[in-house]
């Protein structure tokens, strides 16, 4: 398609206007596939292969989701994630690269210039636009390339399954929100260092220190898949303050600390991020995700940010050997304050 030639006006150095003819669109350079039927067929086969790779990637992703399940170990989760991720990559990359290669080798690449018009074109122009669209579809060659059309439709139709199947299969698995009310913490459970699992003596905790804590469990349980889930709910951050820095405790919580040592759930009550940043001078715990800030000296009450309630406190004491132990579990559900918490 040729462009209408017009004069272009530009300022001259002396202030006068200088005119020169519009150079128009350069002469169209034909591609190899435009002039060689063999090259055209070869490009079509390449596009078919790319979209076929997408179809295979989708099938492998669906297979991997059900066959290569994470077993709860770090290695198992890594293998499952890697296989599923690579399959989804090829499923999506096949569509992307295939579409680009198709556009560059098979679809029309003629340059077209049009004059600017009002935002809404007249009805007759809109009809022409629809006609041009139909011509573009015809020009793409999809109507006469049956194999290409079939594999493109298959790839585009199958790829959403790589996202939909994991989402749908995870819905309704466990709607027992009561599981958030219980953790591994119970009366007499020792506090141990995360991740070693070594029990903590009160005498080892110095004023101003912050310790990441997990409950003491058997080595056999630590090797199971259930341990990762339960550990995620039971994470605790423990700090030691000068007892004089504490503000008055809430009624019933006067004996939930030991010699300035206090422990709170590490799970933010906003959206569940790990609250792991401690400011020693202010006694503030900060959530790195959305900057919710909790005052350790005042029952971990919210002093800044989007969180709506304090961190749940773990009541602690020491056993006969001087090791820190839980007096009981958390007195409220851990984690975000969502509506199911009311059940």
Coordinates of C-alpha atoms in Angstrom, one line a residue:
X1 CA 0.0 0.0 0.0
X2 CA 1.4 3.4 -0.9
X3 CA 1.3 6.4 1.2
X4 CA -0.1 9.8 0.1
X5 CA 2.8 12.2 -0.6
X6 CA 2.6 15.6 1.2
X7 CA 4.9 18.5 1.9
X8 CA 6.5 18.8 5.3
X9 CA 7.4 22.2 6.7
X10 CA 10.3 22.7 9.1
X11 CA 11.9 25.8 10.5
X12 CA 15.0 27.1 8.8
X13 CA 18.1 28.6 10.5
X14 CA 17.2 32.1 9.4
X15 CA 13.6 31.8 10.6
X16 CA 12.0 31.1 7.2
X17 CA 10.1 27.9 6.6
X18 CA 11.6 25.3 4.4
X19 CA 9.5 22.7 2.6
X20 CA 10.5 19.3 1.3
X21 CA 8.5 16.4 -0.1
X22 CA 7.4 13.6 2.3
X23 CA 9.7 10.7 1.5
X24 CA 6.9 8.2 2.0
X25 CA 7.3 4.6 3.0
X26 CA 10.5 2.8 1.9
X27 CA 10.1 0.1 -0.8
X28 CA 8.9 -3.2 0.7
X29 CA 11.6 -5.8 1.2
X30 CA 10.3 -9.3 0.6
X31 CA 11.2 -12.0 3.1
X32 CA 12.4 -15.4 2.0
X33 CA 9.1 -17.0 2.9
X34 CA 7.3 -14.5 0.6
X35 CA 9.2 -15.5 -2.5
X36 CA 10.2 -19.2 -1.8
X37 CA 7.4 -21.7 -1.2
X38 CA 9.8 -24.1 0.4
X39 CA 10.9 -21.4 2.9
X40 CA 7.2 -20.6 3.6
X41 CA 6.5 -24.3 4.3
X42 CA 9.6 -24.5 6.5
X43 CA 8.5 -21.5 8.5
X44 CA 5.1 -23.0 9.0
X45 CA 6.6 -26.3 10.2
X46 CA 8.7 -24.3 12.7
X47 CA 5.7 -22.5 14.1
X48 CA 3.8 -25.8 14.4
X49 CA 6.8 -27.3 16.3
X50 CA 6.8 -24.3 18.7
X51 CA 3.1 -24.6 19.5
X52 CA 3.5 -28.4 19.8
X53 CA 6.1 -27.8 22.4
X54 CA 3.6 -25.7 24.3
X55 CA 1.0 -28.5 24.1
X56 CA 3.6 -31.0 25.4
X57 CA 4.6 -28.6 28.2
X58 CA 1.0 -28.3 29.3
X59 CA 0.6 -32.0 29.4
X60 CA 3.8 -32.5 31.3
X61 CA 2.8 -29.8 33.8
X62 CA -0.6 -31.5 34.5
X63 CA 1.2 -34.8 34.9
X64 CA 3.8 -33.3 37.2
X65 CA 1.2 -31.7 39.4
X66 CA -0.3 -35.0 40.2
X67 CA 2.7 -37.4 39.9
X68 CA 5.6 -35.4 41.3
X69 CA 4.0 -34.2 44.5
X70 CA 6.1 -32.5 47.3
X71 CA 6.7 -35.0 50.1
X72 CA 7.4 -32.5 52.7
X73 CA 11.1 -32.6 52.5
X74 CA 13.2 -29.7 51.1
X75 CA 14.4 -32.0 48.3
X76 CA 10.9 -33.1 47.5
X77 CA 9.6 -29.6 47.3
X78 CA 12.5 -28.5 45.2
X79 CA 12.0 -31.3 42.7
X80 CA 8.3 -30.8 42.4
X81 CA 8.6 -27.1 42.0
X82 CA 11.4 -27.4 39.4
X83 CA 9.6 -30.0 37.2
X84 CA 6.3 -28.1 37.4
X85 CA 8.0 -24.7 36.7
X86 CA 10.0 -26.0 33.7
X87 CA 6.9 -27.6 32.2
X88 CA 4.9 -24.3 32.6
X89 CA 7.8 -22.4 31.1
X90 CA 7.8 -24.5 28.0
X91 CA 4.0 -24.3 27.8
X92 CA 4.0 -20.5 27.8
X93 CA 7.3 -20.0 25.9
X94 CA 6.0 -22.2 23.1
X95 CA 3.0 -19.9 22.7
X96 CA 5.1 -16.7 22.9
X97 CA 7.9 -17.7 20.6
X98 CA 5.6 -19.4 18.2
X99 CA 3.4 -16.4 17.9
X100 CA 6.4 -14.1 17.3
X101 CA 7.9 -16.4 14.7
X102 CA 4.5 -16.7 13.0
X103 CA 4.1 -12.9 12.9
X104 CA 7.7 -12.4 11.5
X105 CA 7.7 -15.1 8.9
X106 CA 4.2 -15.9 7.8
X107 CA 1.9 -12.9 8.5
X108 CA 1.9 -9.8 6.2
X109 CA 4.7 -7.4 7.1
X110 CA 3.7 -4.5 4.7
X111 CA 4.1 -1.1 6.2
X112 CA 0.9 0.9 6.2
X113 CA 0.4 4.6 6.8
X114 CA -2.9 6.3 7.5
X115 CA -4.0 9.8 8.2
X116 CA -5.3 10.6 11.7
X117 CA -9.0 10.8 12.1
X118 CA -11.5 11.5 14.9
X119 CA -11.5 9.0 17.7
X120 CA -14.8 7.6 16.6
X121 CA -14.9 6.9 12.9
X122 CA -18.0 7.2 10.8
X123 CA -20.1 4.1 10.3
X124 CA -18.9 3.5 6.8
X125 CA -15.3 3.7 8.0
X126 CA -16.0 1.3 10.8
X127 CA -17.4 -1.2 8.3
X128 CA -14.3 -0.9 6.3
X129 CA -12.2 -1.5 9.4
X130 CA -14.1 -4.7 10.0
X131 CA -13.5 -5.7 6.4
X132 CA -9.8 -5.0 6.9
X133 CA -9.8 -7.1 10.0
X134 CA -11.3 -10.0 8.0
X135 CA -8.7 -9.4 5.3
X136 CA -6.0 -9.5 7.9
X137 CA -7.2 -12.8 9.2
X138 CA -7.2 -14.1 5.7
X139 CA -3.8 -12.7 5.0
X140 CA -2.4 -14.4 8.1
X141 CA -3.0 -17.7 6.3
X142 CA -4.6 -19.4 9.3
X143 CA -7.6 -20.3 7.2
X144 CA -5.6 -22.4 4.7
X145 CA -3.1 -23.8 7.2
X146 CA -5.1 -26.5 8.9
X147 CA -2.3 -28.0 10.9
X148 CA -1.1 -24.7 12.1
X149 CA -4.6 -23.6 13.1
X150 CA -5.2 -26.8 15.0
X151 CA -2.0 -26.7 17.0
X152 CA -2.4 -23.0 17.8
X153 CA -6.0 -23.5 19.1
X154 CA -4.8 -26.6 21.1
X155 CA -1.9 -24.7 22.7
X156 CA -4.0 -21.7 23.6
X157 CA -6.9 -23.9 24.9
X158 CA -4.7 -26.2 27.0
X159 CA -2.2 -23.7 28.6
X160 CA -4.8 -22.2 31.0
X161 CA -5.1 -25.7 32.5
X162 CA -1.5 -25.4 34.0
X163 CA -2.9 -22.6 36.2
X164 CA -6.5 -23.6 36.6
X165 CA -5.9 -27.2 37.7
X166 CA -3.6 -26.4 40.7
X167 CA -5.9 -23.6 41.8
X168 CA -9.1 -25.7 41.5
X169 CA -7.6 -28.7 43.1
X170 CA -6.5 -26.7 46.1
X171 CA -10.0 -25.4 46.8
X172 CA -11.9 -27.2 49.4
X173 CA -9.1 -29.4 50.5
X174 CA -9.3 -28.5 54.2
X175 CA -11.8 -25.9 55.3
X176 CA -11.4 -26.7 59.0
X177 CA -10.4 -23.2 60.1
X178 CA -10.2 -24.6 63.6
X179 CA -6.7 -25.9 62.8
X180 CA -5.5 -22.3 63.2
X181 CA -6.5 -22.4 66.8
X182 CA -4.0 -25.2 67.7
X183 CA -0.3 -25.5 67.2
X184 CA 2.4 -27.8 68.5
X185 CA 2.8 -25.7 71.6
X186 CA 1.3 -27.3 74.7
X187 CA 2.0 -27.3 78.4
X188 CA 5.6 -28.4 79.1
X189 CA 6.9 -28.1 75.5
X190 CA 10.4 -26.8 75.5
X191 CA 11.5 -23.8 73.5
X192 CA 14.3 -24.6 71.1
X193 CA 16.5 -22.7 68.7
X194 CA 15.4 -22.5 65.1
X195 CA 16.5 -24.4 63.0
X196 CA 18.8 -26.6 65.2
X197 CA 16.2 -27.7 67.7
X198 CA 18.5 -27.2 70.7
X199 CA 16.7 -26.5 73.9
X200 CA 17.1 -23.0 75.4
X201 CA 18.0 -22.2 78.9
X202 CA 16.8 -19.0 80.4
X203 CA 20.3 -18.2 81.5
X204 CA 21.5 -18.3 77.9
X205 CA 19.2 -15.4 76.8
X206 CA 20.7 -12.0 77.4
X207 CA 18.9 -8.7 77.8
X208 CA 18.3 -7.1 74.4
X209 CA 18.6 -10.4 72.4
X210 CA 16.0 -11.7 70.0
X211 CA 15.8 -15.5 69.4
X212 CA 13.9 -17.4 66.7
X213 CA 12.2 -20.3 68.4
X214 CA 10.5 -23.5 67.4
X215 CA 8.9 -26.2 69.7
X216 CA 10.8 -29.3 70.6
X217 CA 9.7 -32.4 68.6
X218 CA 11.2 -35.8 68.0
X219 CA 13.7 -36.3 65.2
X220 CA 11.4 -38.7 63.5
X221 CA 8.6 -36.1 63.3
X222 CA 11.1 -33.5 61.9
X223 CA 11.6 -35.9 58.9
X224 CA 7.9 -35.9 58.0
X225 CA 5.9 -33.6 55.7
X226 CA 3.6 -32.6 58.5
X227 CA 6.5 -31.0 60.4
X228 CA 6.8 -28.2 57.8
X229 CA 3.2 -27.3 58.1
X230 CA 3.1 -27.4 61.8
X231 CA 6.4 -25.5 62.2
X232 CA 5.0 -22.7 60.0
X233 CA 2.2 -22.2 62.5
X234 CA 4.3 -22.6 65.6
X235 CA 7.1 -20.1 64.8
X236 CA 7.9 -17.8 67.8
X237 CA 10.1 -14.8 68.3
X238 CA 11.4 -14.5 71.9
X239 CA 13.1 -11.4 73.3
X240 CA 14.5 -10.5 76.7
X241 CA 13.9 -7.0 78.2
X242 CA 14.7 -5.4 81.5
X243 CA 11.5 -6.3 83.5
X244 CA 11.2 -2.6 84.4
X245 CA 10.6 -1.8 80.7
X246 CA 7.4 -3.7 80.6
X247 CA 4.1 -1.8 80.6
X248 CA 1.3 -3.2 82.8
X249 CA 0.3 -6.6 81.6
X250 CA -3.2 -7.4 80.5
X251 CA -5.3 -9.2 83.2
X252 CA -4.5 -12.8 83.4
X253 CA -1.1 -12.4 81.6
X254 CA 0.9 -11.2 84.6
X255 CA 2.8 -14.6 84.8
X256 CA 3.2 -15.3 81.1
X257 CA 6.9 -14.1 81.1
X258 CA 10.0 -15.2 82.9
X259 CA 12.5 -12.8 84.3
X260 CA 12.0 -10.4 81.4
X261 CA 11.8 -13.1 78.7
X262 CA 8.7 -12.8 76.6
X263 CA 7.6 -14.8 73.5
X264 CA 5.1 -14.0 70.7
X265 CA 3.9 -15.7 67.5
X266 CA 6.2 -14.8 64.6
X267 CA 3.3 -14.8 62.2
X268 CA 2.0 -11.2 61.4
X269 CA -1.6 -10.6 62.1
X270 CA -2.0 -8.7 58.8
X271 CA -1.3 -11.2 56.0
X272 CA 1.0 -13.8 57.7
X273 CA 4.5 -12.6 56.9
X274 CA 7.3 -13.4 59.4
X275 CA 7.8 -10.7 62.0
X276 CA 11.5 -11.0 62.4
X277 CA 13.0 -7.5 62.7
X278 CA 13.6 -6.3 66.3
X279 CA 14.5 -2.7 67.4
X280 CA 16.3 -3.1 70.7
X281 CA 16.1 0.5 71.7
X282 CA 12.3 0.9 71.1
X283 CA 11.3 -2.7 71.8
X284 CA 9.5 -2.8 68.5
X285 CA 9.0 -5.8 66.3
X286 CA 8.6 -4.9 62.6
X287 CA 7.0 -6.9 59.8
X288 CA 9.1 -6.4 56.6
X289 CA 6.2 -6.9 54.2
X290 CA 3.9 -4.0 55.1
X291 CA 5.7 -2.3 58.0
X292 CA 3.3 -3.3 60.7
X293 CA 5.0 -2.5 64.0
X294 CA 4.3 -4.2 67.4
X295 CA 5.4 -3.0 70.8
X296 CA 7.0 -5.9 72.7
X297 CA 6.9 -4.0 76.0
X298 CA 3.2 -3.5 75.7
X299 CA 1.9 -7.0 74.8
X300 CA 2.9 -6.7 71.1
X301 CA 0.2 -4.2 70.5
X302 CA 0.1 -2.6 67.1
X303 CA 1.7 0.9 67.0
X304 CA 1.9 1.3 63.3
X305 CA 0.8 -0.3 60.0
X306 CA -2.1 -2.2 58.7
X307 CA -2.2 -5.0 61.3
X308 CA -5.4 -4.9 63.3
X309 CA -4.5 -6.9 66.5
X310 CA -1.5 -7.7 68.6
X311 CA 0.7 -10.8 68.0
X312 CA -0.6 -13.8 70.0
X313 CA 1.6 -14.3 73.1
X314 CA 3.0 -17.7 74.1
X315 CA 3.0 -18.1 77.9
X316 CA 6.4 -19.4 79.1
X317 CA 8.2 -20.4 82.3
X318 CA 11.2 -22.7 83.1
X319 CA 11.3 -26.4 84.1
X320 CA 13.3 -28.0 86.9
X321 CA 16.4 -28.0 84.7
X322 CA 16.2 -24.3 83.9
X323 CA 15.0 -24.8 80.3
X324 CA 12.3 -22.5 78.9
X325 CA 9.0 -24.3 78.4
X326 CA 5.5 -23.3 77.3
X327 CA 2.9 -23.0 80.0
X328 CA 0.3 -23.7 77.4
X329 CA -0.5 -23.1 73.7
X330 CA -1.5 -19.7 72.3
X331 CA -4.8 -18.5 73.7
X332 CA -6.0 -17.3 70.3
X333 CA -5.6 -18.3 66.6
X334 CA -2.3 -17.3 65.1
X335 CA -1.9 -15.5 61.8
X336 CA -4.0 -13.0 59.8
X337 CA -7.3 -11.7 61.2
X338 CA -9.6 -13.1 58.6
X339 CA -13.3 -13.5 59.0
X340 CA -13.2 -17.3 59.5
X341 CA -11.4 -16.6 62.8
X342 CA -14.9 -15.9 64.2
X343 CA -16.0 -19.5 63.7

